[in-house]
Coordinates of C-alpha atoms in Angstrom, one line a residue:
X1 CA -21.6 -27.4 101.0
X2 CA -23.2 -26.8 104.3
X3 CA -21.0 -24.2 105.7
X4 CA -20.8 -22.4 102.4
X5 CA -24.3 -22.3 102.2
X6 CA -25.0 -20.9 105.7
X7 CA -21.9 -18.4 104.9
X8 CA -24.0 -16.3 102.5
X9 CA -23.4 -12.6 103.1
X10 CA -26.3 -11.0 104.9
X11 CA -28.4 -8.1 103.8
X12 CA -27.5 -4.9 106.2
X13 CA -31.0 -4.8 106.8
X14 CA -31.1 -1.1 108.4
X15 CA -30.9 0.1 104.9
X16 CA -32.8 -1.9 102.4
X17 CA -36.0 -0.7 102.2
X18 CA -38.7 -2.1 101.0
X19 CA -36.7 -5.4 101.9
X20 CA -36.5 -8.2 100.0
X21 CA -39.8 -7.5 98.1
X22 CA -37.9 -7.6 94.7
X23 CA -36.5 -11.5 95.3
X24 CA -39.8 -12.3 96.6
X25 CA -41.3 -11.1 93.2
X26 CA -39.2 -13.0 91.1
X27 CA -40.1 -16.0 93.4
X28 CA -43.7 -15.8 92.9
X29 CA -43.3 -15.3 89.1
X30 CA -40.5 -18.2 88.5
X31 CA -42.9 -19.7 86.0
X32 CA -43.0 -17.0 83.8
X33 CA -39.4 -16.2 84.0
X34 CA -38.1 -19.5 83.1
X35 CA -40.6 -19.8 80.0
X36 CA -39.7 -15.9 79.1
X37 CA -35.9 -17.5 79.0
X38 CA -36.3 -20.6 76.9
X39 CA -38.1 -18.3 74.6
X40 CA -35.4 -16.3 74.2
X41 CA -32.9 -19.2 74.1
X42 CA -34.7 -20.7 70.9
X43 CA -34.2 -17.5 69.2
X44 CA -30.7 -15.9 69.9
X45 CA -28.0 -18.9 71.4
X46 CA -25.7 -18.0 74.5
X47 CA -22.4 -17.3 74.4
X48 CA -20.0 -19.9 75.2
X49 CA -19.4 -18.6 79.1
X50 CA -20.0 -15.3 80.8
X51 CA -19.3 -13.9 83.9
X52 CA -21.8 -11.1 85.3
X53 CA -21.2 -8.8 88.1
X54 CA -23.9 -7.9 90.4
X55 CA -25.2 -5.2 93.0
X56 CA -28.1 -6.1 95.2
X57 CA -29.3 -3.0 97.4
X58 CA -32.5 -5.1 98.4
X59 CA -34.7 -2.9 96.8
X60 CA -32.8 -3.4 93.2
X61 CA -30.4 -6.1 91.7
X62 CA -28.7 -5.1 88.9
X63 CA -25.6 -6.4 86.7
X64 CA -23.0 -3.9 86.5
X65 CA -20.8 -5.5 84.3
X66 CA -20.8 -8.6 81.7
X67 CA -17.3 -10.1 80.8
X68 CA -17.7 -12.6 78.0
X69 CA -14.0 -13.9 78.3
X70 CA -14.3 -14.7 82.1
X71 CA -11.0 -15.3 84.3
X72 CA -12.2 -16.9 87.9
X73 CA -13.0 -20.4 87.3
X74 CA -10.1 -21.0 89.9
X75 CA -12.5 -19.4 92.3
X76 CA -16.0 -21.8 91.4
X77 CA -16.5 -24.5 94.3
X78 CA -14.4 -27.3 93.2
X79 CA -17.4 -29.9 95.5
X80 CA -19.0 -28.8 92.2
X81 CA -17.1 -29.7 89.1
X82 CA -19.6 -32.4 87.8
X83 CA -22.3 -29.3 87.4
X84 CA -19.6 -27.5 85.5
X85 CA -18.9 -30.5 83.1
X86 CA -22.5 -31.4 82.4
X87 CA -23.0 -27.7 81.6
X88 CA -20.5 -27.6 78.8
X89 CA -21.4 -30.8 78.0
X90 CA -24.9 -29.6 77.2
X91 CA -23.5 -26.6 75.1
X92 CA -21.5 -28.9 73.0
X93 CA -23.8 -31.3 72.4
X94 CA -26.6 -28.6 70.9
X95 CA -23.8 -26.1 69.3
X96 CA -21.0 -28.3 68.6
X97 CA -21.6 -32.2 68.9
X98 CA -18.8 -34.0 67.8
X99 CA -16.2 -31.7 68.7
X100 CA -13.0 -33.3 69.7
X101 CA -9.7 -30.8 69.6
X102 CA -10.0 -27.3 71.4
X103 CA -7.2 -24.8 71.3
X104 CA -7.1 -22.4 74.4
X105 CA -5.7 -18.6 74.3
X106 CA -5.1 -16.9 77.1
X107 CA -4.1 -13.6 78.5
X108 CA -0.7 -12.8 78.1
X109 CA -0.1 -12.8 81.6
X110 CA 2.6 -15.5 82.0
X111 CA 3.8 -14.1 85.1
X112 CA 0.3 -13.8 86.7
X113 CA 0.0 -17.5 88.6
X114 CA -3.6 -16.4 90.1
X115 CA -4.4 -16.1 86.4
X116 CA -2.7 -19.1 85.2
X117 CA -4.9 -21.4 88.1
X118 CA -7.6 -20.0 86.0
X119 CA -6.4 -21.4 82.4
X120 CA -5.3 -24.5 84.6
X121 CA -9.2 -25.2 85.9
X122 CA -10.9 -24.2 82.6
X123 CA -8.5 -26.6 80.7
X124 CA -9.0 -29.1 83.0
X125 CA -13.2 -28.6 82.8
X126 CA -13.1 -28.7 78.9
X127 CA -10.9 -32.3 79.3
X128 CA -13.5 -33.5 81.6
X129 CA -15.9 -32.7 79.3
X130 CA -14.4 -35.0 76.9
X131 CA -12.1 -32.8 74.7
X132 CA -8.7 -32.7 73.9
X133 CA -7.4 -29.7 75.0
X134 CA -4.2 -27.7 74.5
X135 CA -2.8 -23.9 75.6
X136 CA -1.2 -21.8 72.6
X137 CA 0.2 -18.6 74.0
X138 CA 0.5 -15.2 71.7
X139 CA 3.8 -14.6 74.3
X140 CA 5.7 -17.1 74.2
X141 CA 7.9 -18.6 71.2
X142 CA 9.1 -22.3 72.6
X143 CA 7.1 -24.1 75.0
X144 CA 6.9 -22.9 78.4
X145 CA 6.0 -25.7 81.7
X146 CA 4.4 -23.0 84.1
X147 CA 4.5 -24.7 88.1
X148 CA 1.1 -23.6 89.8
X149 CA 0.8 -22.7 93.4
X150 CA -1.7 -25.3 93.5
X151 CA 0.6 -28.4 92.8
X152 CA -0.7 -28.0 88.9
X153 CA 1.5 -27.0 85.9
X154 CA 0.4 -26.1 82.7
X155 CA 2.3 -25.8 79.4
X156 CA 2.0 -22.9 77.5
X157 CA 2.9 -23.6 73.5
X158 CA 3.5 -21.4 70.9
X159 CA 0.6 -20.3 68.1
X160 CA 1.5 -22.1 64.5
X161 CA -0.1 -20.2 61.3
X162 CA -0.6 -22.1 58.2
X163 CA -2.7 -20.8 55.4
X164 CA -6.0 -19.7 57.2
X165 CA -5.4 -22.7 60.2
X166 CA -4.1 -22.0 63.5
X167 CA -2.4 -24.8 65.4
X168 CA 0.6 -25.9 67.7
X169 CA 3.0 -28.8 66.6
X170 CA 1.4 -32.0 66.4
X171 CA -2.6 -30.4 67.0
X172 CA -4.9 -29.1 64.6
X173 CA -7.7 -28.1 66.7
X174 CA -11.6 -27.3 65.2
X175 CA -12.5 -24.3 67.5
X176 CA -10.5 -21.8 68.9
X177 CA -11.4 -20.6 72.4
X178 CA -10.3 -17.1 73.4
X179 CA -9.7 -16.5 77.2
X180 CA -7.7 -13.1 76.1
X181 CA -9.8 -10.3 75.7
X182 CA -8.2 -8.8 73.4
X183 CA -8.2 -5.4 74.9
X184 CA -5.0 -4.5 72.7
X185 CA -6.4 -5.3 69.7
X186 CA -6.6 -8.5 67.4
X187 CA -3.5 -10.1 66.4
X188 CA -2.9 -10.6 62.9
X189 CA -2.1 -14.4 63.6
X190 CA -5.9 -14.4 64.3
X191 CA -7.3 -12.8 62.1
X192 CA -9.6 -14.2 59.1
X193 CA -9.2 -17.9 60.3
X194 CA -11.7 -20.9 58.8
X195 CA -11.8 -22.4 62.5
X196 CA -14.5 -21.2 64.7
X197 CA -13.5 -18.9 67.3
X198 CA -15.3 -18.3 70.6
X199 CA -16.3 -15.7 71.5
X200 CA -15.5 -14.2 68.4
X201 CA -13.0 -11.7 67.4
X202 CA -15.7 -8.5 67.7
X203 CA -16.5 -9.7 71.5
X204 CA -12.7 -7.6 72.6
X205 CA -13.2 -5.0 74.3
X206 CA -10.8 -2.7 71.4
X207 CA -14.4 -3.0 69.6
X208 CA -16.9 -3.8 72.3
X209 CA -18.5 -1.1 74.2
X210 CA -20.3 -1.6 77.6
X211 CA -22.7 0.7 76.6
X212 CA -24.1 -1.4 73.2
X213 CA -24.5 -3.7 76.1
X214 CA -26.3 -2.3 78.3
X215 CA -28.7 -1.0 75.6
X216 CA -29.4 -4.3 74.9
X217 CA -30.1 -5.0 78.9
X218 CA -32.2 -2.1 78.7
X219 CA -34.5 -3.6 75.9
X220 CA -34.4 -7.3 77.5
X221 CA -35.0 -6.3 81.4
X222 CA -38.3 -4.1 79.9
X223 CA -39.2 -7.0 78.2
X224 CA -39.0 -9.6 81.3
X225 CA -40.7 -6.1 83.3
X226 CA -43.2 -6.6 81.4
X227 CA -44.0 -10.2 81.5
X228 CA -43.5 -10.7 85.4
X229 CA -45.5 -7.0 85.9
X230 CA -42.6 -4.6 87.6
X231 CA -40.8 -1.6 87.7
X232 CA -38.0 -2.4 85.0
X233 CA -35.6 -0.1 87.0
X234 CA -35.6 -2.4 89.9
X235 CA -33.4 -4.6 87.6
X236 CA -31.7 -2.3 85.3
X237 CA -29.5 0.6 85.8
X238 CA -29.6 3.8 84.3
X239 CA -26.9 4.9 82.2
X240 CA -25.3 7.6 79.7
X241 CA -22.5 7.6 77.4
X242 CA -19.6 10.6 76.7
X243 CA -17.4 10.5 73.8
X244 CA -14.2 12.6 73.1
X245 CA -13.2 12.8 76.3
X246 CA -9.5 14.1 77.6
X247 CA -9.2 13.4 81.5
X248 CA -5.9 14.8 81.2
X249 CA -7.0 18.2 79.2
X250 CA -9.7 18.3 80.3
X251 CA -11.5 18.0 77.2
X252 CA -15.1 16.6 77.1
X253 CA -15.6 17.7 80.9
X254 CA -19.1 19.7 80.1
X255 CA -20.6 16.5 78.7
X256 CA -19.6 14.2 81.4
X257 CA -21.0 16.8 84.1
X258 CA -24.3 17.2 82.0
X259 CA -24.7 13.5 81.8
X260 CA -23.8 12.7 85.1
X261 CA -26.0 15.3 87.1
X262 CA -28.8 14.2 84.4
X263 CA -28.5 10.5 85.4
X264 CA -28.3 11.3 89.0
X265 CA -31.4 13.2 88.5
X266 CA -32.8 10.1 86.9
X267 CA -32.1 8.0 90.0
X268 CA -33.6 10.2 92.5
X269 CA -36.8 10.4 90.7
X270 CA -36.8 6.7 91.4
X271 CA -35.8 7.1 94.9
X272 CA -38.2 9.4 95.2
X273 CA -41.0 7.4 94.0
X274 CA -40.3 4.2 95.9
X275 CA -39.4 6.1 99.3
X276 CA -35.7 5.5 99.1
X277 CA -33.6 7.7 101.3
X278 CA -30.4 7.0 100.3
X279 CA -28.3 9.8 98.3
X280 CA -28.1 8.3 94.2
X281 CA -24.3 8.1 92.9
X282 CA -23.0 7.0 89.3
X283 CA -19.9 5.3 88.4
X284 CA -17.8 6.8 85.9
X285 CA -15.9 4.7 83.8
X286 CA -14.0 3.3 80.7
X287 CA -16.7 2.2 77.8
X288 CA -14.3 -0.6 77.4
X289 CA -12.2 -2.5 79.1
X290 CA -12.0 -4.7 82.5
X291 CA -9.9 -5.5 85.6
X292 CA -11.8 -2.6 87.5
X293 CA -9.1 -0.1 86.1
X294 CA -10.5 3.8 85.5
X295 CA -13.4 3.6 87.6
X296 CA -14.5 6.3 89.9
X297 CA -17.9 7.1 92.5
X298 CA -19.5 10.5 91.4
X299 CA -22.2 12.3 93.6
X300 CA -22.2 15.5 91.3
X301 CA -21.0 16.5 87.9
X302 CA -19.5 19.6 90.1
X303 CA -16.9 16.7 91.5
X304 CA -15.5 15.9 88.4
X305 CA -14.3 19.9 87.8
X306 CA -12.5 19.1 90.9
X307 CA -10.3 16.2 90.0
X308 CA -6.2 16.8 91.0
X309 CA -4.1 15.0 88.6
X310 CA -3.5 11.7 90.0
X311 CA -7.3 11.2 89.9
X312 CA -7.1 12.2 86.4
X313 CA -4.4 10.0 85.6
X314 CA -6.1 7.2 86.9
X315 CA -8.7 8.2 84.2
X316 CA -7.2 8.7 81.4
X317 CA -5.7 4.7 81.3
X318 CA -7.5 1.6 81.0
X319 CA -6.0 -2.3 80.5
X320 CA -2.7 -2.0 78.6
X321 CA -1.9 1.8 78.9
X322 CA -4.4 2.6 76.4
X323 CA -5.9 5.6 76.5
X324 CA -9.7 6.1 77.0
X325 CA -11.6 8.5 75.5
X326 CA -15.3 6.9 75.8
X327 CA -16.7 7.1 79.1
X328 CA -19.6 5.3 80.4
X329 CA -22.0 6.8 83.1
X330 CA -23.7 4.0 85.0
X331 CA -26.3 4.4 88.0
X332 CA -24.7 3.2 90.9
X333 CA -26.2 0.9 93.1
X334 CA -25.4 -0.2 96.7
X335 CA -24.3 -3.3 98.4
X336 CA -26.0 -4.3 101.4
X337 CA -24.1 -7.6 101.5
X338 CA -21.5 -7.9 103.8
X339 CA -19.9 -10.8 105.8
X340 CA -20.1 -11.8 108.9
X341 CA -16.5 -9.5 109.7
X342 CA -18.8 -6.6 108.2
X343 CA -17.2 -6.5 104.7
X344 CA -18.8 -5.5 102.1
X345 CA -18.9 -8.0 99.1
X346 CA -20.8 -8.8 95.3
X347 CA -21.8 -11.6 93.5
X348 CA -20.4 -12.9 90.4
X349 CA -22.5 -14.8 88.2
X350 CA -20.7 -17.7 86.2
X351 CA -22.3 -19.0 83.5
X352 CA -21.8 -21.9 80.3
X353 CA -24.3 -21.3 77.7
X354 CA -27.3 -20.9 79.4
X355 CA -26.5 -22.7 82.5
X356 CA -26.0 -20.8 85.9
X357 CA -22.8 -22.7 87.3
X358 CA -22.1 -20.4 90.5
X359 CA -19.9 -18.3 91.3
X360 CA -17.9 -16.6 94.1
X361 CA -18.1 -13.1 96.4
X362 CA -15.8 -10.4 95.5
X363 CA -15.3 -9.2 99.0
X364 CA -13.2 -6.1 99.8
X365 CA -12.5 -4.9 103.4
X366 CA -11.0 -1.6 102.5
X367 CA -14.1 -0.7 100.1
X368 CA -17.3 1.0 101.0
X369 CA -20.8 0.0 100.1
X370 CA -20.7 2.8 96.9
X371 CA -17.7 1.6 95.9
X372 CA -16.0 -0.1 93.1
X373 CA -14.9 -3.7 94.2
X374 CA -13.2 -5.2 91.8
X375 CA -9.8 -3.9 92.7
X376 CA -6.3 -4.5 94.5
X377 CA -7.0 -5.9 97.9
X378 CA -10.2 -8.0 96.9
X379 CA -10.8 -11.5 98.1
X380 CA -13.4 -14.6 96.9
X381 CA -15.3 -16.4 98.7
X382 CA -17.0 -19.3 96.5
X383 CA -20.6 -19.9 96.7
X384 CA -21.9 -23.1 95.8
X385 CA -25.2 -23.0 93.7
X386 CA -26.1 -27.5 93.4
X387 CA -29.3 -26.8 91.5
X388 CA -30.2 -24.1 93.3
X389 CA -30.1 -21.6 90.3
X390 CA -33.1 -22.8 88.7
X391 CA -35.0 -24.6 90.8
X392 CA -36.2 -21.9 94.3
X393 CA -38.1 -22.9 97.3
X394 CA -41.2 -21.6 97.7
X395 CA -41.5 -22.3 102.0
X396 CA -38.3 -20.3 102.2
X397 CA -37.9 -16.9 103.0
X398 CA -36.5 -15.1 100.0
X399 CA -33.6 -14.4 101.6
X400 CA -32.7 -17.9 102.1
X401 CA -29.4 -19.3 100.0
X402 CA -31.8 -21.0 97.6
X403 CA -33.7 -18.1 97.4
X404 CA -31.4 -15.4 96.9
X405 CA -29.0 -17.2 94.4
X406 CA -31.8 -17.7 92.0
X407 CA -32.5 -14.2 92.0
X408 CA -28.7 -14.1 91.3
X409 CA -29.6 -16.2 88.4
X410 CA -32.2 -14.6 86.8
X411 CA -30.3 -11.5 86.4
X412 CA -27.3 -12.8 85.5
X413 CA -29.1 -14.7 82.8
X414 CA -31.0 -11.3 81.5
X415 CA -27.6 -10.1 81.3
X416 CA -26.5 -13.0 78.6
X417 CA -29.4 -12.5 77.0
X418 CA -28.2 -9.3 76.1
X419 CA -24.8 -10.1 75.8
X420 CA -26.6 -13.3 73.1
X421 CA -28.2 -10.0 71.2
X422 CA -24.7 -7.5 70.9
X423 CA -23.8 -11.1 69.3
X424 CA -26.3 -10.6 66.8
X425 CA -25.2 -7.1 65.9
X426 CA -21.6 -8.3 65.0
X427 CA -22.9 -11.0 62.9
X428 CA -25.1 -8.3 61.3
X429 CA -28.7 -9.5 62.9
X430 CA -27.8 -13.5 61.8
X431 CA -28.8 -15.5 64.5

C-alpha cells in the first residue's frame, strides 16, 4: 500500500495556477459536503456501480465521463478486496437484503481476455459478498470454459427464456446484473422481464445520452457550489449538444462550429476571470457510446471545416459500427498529472452504491495533456484508496494521497448523483 501510495502522479506544477486551492476548498468544507451527500442519498438511491472519469488541471476537477456498466474491476487493488465486499454488501443489505442468486451479462466480447479478467473479478466480488453467482452470455449457445491469463477461468452459459424469466439450466436467479452496455440495442430475450435488472434496460447507451447527463451534473455541481460557497465551473464542465449531424457529408457542420467556438468562448471567459493562461479546447464527441471511440481535441470550429476523410471516418462510427449522428461538445480540461516517467495519466473513480472503492490511472505515454486517454496504447496503474475516500487529513497538504483522492471522491460522487437523477427520468420522476 505504501509504494502505491507514494506512486501518486504529481501535479506539473509549472502550469496549475492558482495550485491546489480547489482540493484545499473541498478540505476545509468536508462537513458540508458529506451532509450535502447523505441528503441527497435519502432522496434519489445510487446506482448499483459506476465508474467516473476524471480531469484535474489544479485549478478545476471535473468528470468527463460516467459509465454505469463499468469494465476495470481487474484493474482495483486486489490488497483491497475486503473494502470492495463490505461495499456491496452495504448496497444489498439496504436495496436488496435477502438476495441470494445473481445472474451476470456481459459484453459480448468472448475473445477479449483483458475483458473477461473483468467479469472474472466482479463474479468473484459478488460471491464474496455472499451470493450465488452465475455468467449467461447473449453469444454463445452451449457452455463455453474461458482459461484467463491470470490462472482463472470462467464459464460462460447460455441465456434460457421462459415466460417473462430469464435463467440458465439448473438457476433461476432474482436480479439480473447487466455488465453489457447495450450499445446495440436491447435484446428481445431481455426485454419486459419480472426479474429486476441492474442498471436497467434505459441505462444503454442506444437510449442514454451523455448530454441528459451532464445536465443533471450541471444542476447537482450548482447545488454543492452553492453549499460549500464556489465557482460551480471549477467542478463542472461546460458543454453543448449538435444533432443531425453527417461527418461523412458533411451535414450538420455549421452547428457544430457555432457551438464549439460558443463553448470555447465560454471557457475563456473563465480563464479570463481567474488569470488562466492556458488556450481553452473542447472535445468533440459521440452523445453515446464508450471505449473512447469518435473523440477528437478542437481549438476552433474553423478546424472541423478542415477535417480529411480519415478524421471524418473516425467520426462518423462509434461502438459497434453504428453510426453517430449526435454529437456532444464538452469543455476540455487539462491533465497536469503525470508519472514519474512524465506520462501523462487520469483518474478513474470506482464506485458501489455510494461507496468510493478506488480506482486506477489511465496512463498513456503517447498522449498529450489535451488529449483523449482512453484509447489504444493506455496502461493502469491501481491506486489504493483504504478509507481514504471519505475520511481527509486536515495536517496534510492537499496534495497529499489522502488529500487528493478524496477530492477524487467528491467528484466522482457528484457525478452519481447525477447519474442517481437521469435514473429518475427513466422511471418517470419515481424515486
Amino acid at each position: 500500500m505504501t509504494e502505491i501510495l507514494q506512486n501518486i502522479p504529481a501535479l506539473a506544477t509549472d502550469r496549475v495556477e492558482p495550485l491546489l486551492d480547489l482540493e484545499r476548498h473541498l478540505l476545509a468544507e468536508q462537513s458540508r459536503i458529506e451532509h450535502w451527500f447523505r441528503c441527497q442519498w435519502q432522496r434519489t438511491p445510487p446506482p448499483f456501480y459506476a465508474s467516473v472519469d476524471l480531469r484535474n488541471a489544479g485549478f478545476k476537477l471535473a468528470p468527463v465521463d460516467t459509465n454505469l456498466f463499468p469494465a476495470g474491476f481487474n484493474n482495483l487493488n486486489p490488497d483491497f478486496s475486503a473494502l470492495y465486499v463490505a461495499a456491496i454488501q452495504h448496497y444489498l443489505n439496504q436495496y436488496h437484503p435477502g438476495l441470494a442468486r445473481v445472474l451476470l451479462i456481459p459484453e459480448n466480447h468472448t475473445r477479449n481476455l483483458f475483458y473477461l479478467e473483468n467479469v472474472a473479478r466482479l463474479r468473484q466480488l459478488l460471491s464474496l459478498s455472499g451470493l450465488e453467482v452465475r455468467v449467461g452470455s447473449l453469444a454463445v449457445a452451449e457452455p463455453v470454459i474461458q482459461d484467463l491469463p491470470s490462472g482463472n477461468s470462467l464459464v460462460l452459459e447460455p441465456l434460457l427464456r421462459s415466460g417473462r424469466r430469464l435463467s440458465l439450466a439448473d438457476f433461476d436467479p432474482e436480479l439480473i446484473l447487466l455488465n453489457n452496455d447495450l450499445s446495440g440495442g436491447v435484446p428481445e430475450i431481455l426485454m419486459d422481464l419480472e426479474q429486476v435488472i441492474l442498471p436497467p434496460l434505459a441505462a444503454g447507451w442506444r437510449s442514454r445520452r451523455k448530454s441528459a447527463h451532464f445536465a443533471h451534473y450541471q444542476q447537482v455541481a450548482a447545488e454543492l457550489a452553492a453549499v460549500i460557497g464556489t465557482d460551480p465551473w471549477f467542478i463542472d464542465p461546460l458543454f453543448r449538444r449538435c444533432q443531425g449531424i453527417d461527418f461523412m457529408r458533411s451535414e450538420g457542420q455549421d452547428c457544430l462550429v457555432r457551438n464549439v467556438d460558443a463553448v470555447i468562448a465560454g471557457i475563456a471567459e473563465r480563464y479570463a476571470r481567474y488569470g488562466i493562461t492556458h488556450r481553452p479546447f473542447v472535445i468533440v464527441k459521440a452523445d453515446a457510446g464508450t471505449y473512447g471511440m469518435g473523440i477528437m481535441t478542437v481549438y476552433s470550429g474553423a478546424e472541423l471545416f478542415e477535417l480529411n476523410r480519415k478524421e471524418r471516418t473516425r467520426m462518423a462510427k462509434s461502438k459497434e459500427g453504428l453510426p453517430v449522428s449526435d454529437v456532444f461538445i464538452q469543455e476540455g480540461v487539462y491533465t497536469f498529472e503525470t508519472t514519474a516517467q512524465g506520462a501523462v495519466a487520469e483518474p478513474v473513480v470506482y464506485m458501489i452504491g455510494q461507496q468510493v472503492l478506488g480506482g486506477f490511472y489511465r496512463v498513456h505515454t503517447d498522449r498529450g495533456i489535451d488529449e483523449n486517454l482512453n484509447a489504444p496504447g493506455a496502461h493502469f496503474e491501481p491506486m489504493a484508496f483504504g478509507e481514504t475516500c471519505v475520511v481527509p487529513c486536515q495536517k496534510s497538504p492537499p496534495d497529499a494521497p489522502v488529500n487528493r483522492y478524496y477530492a477524487y471522491g467528491v467528484i466522482a460522487r457528484l457525478a452519481l448523483v447525477a447519474a442517481a437523477r437521469e435514473a429518475m427520468d427513466w422511471r418517470g420522476g419515481a424515486a
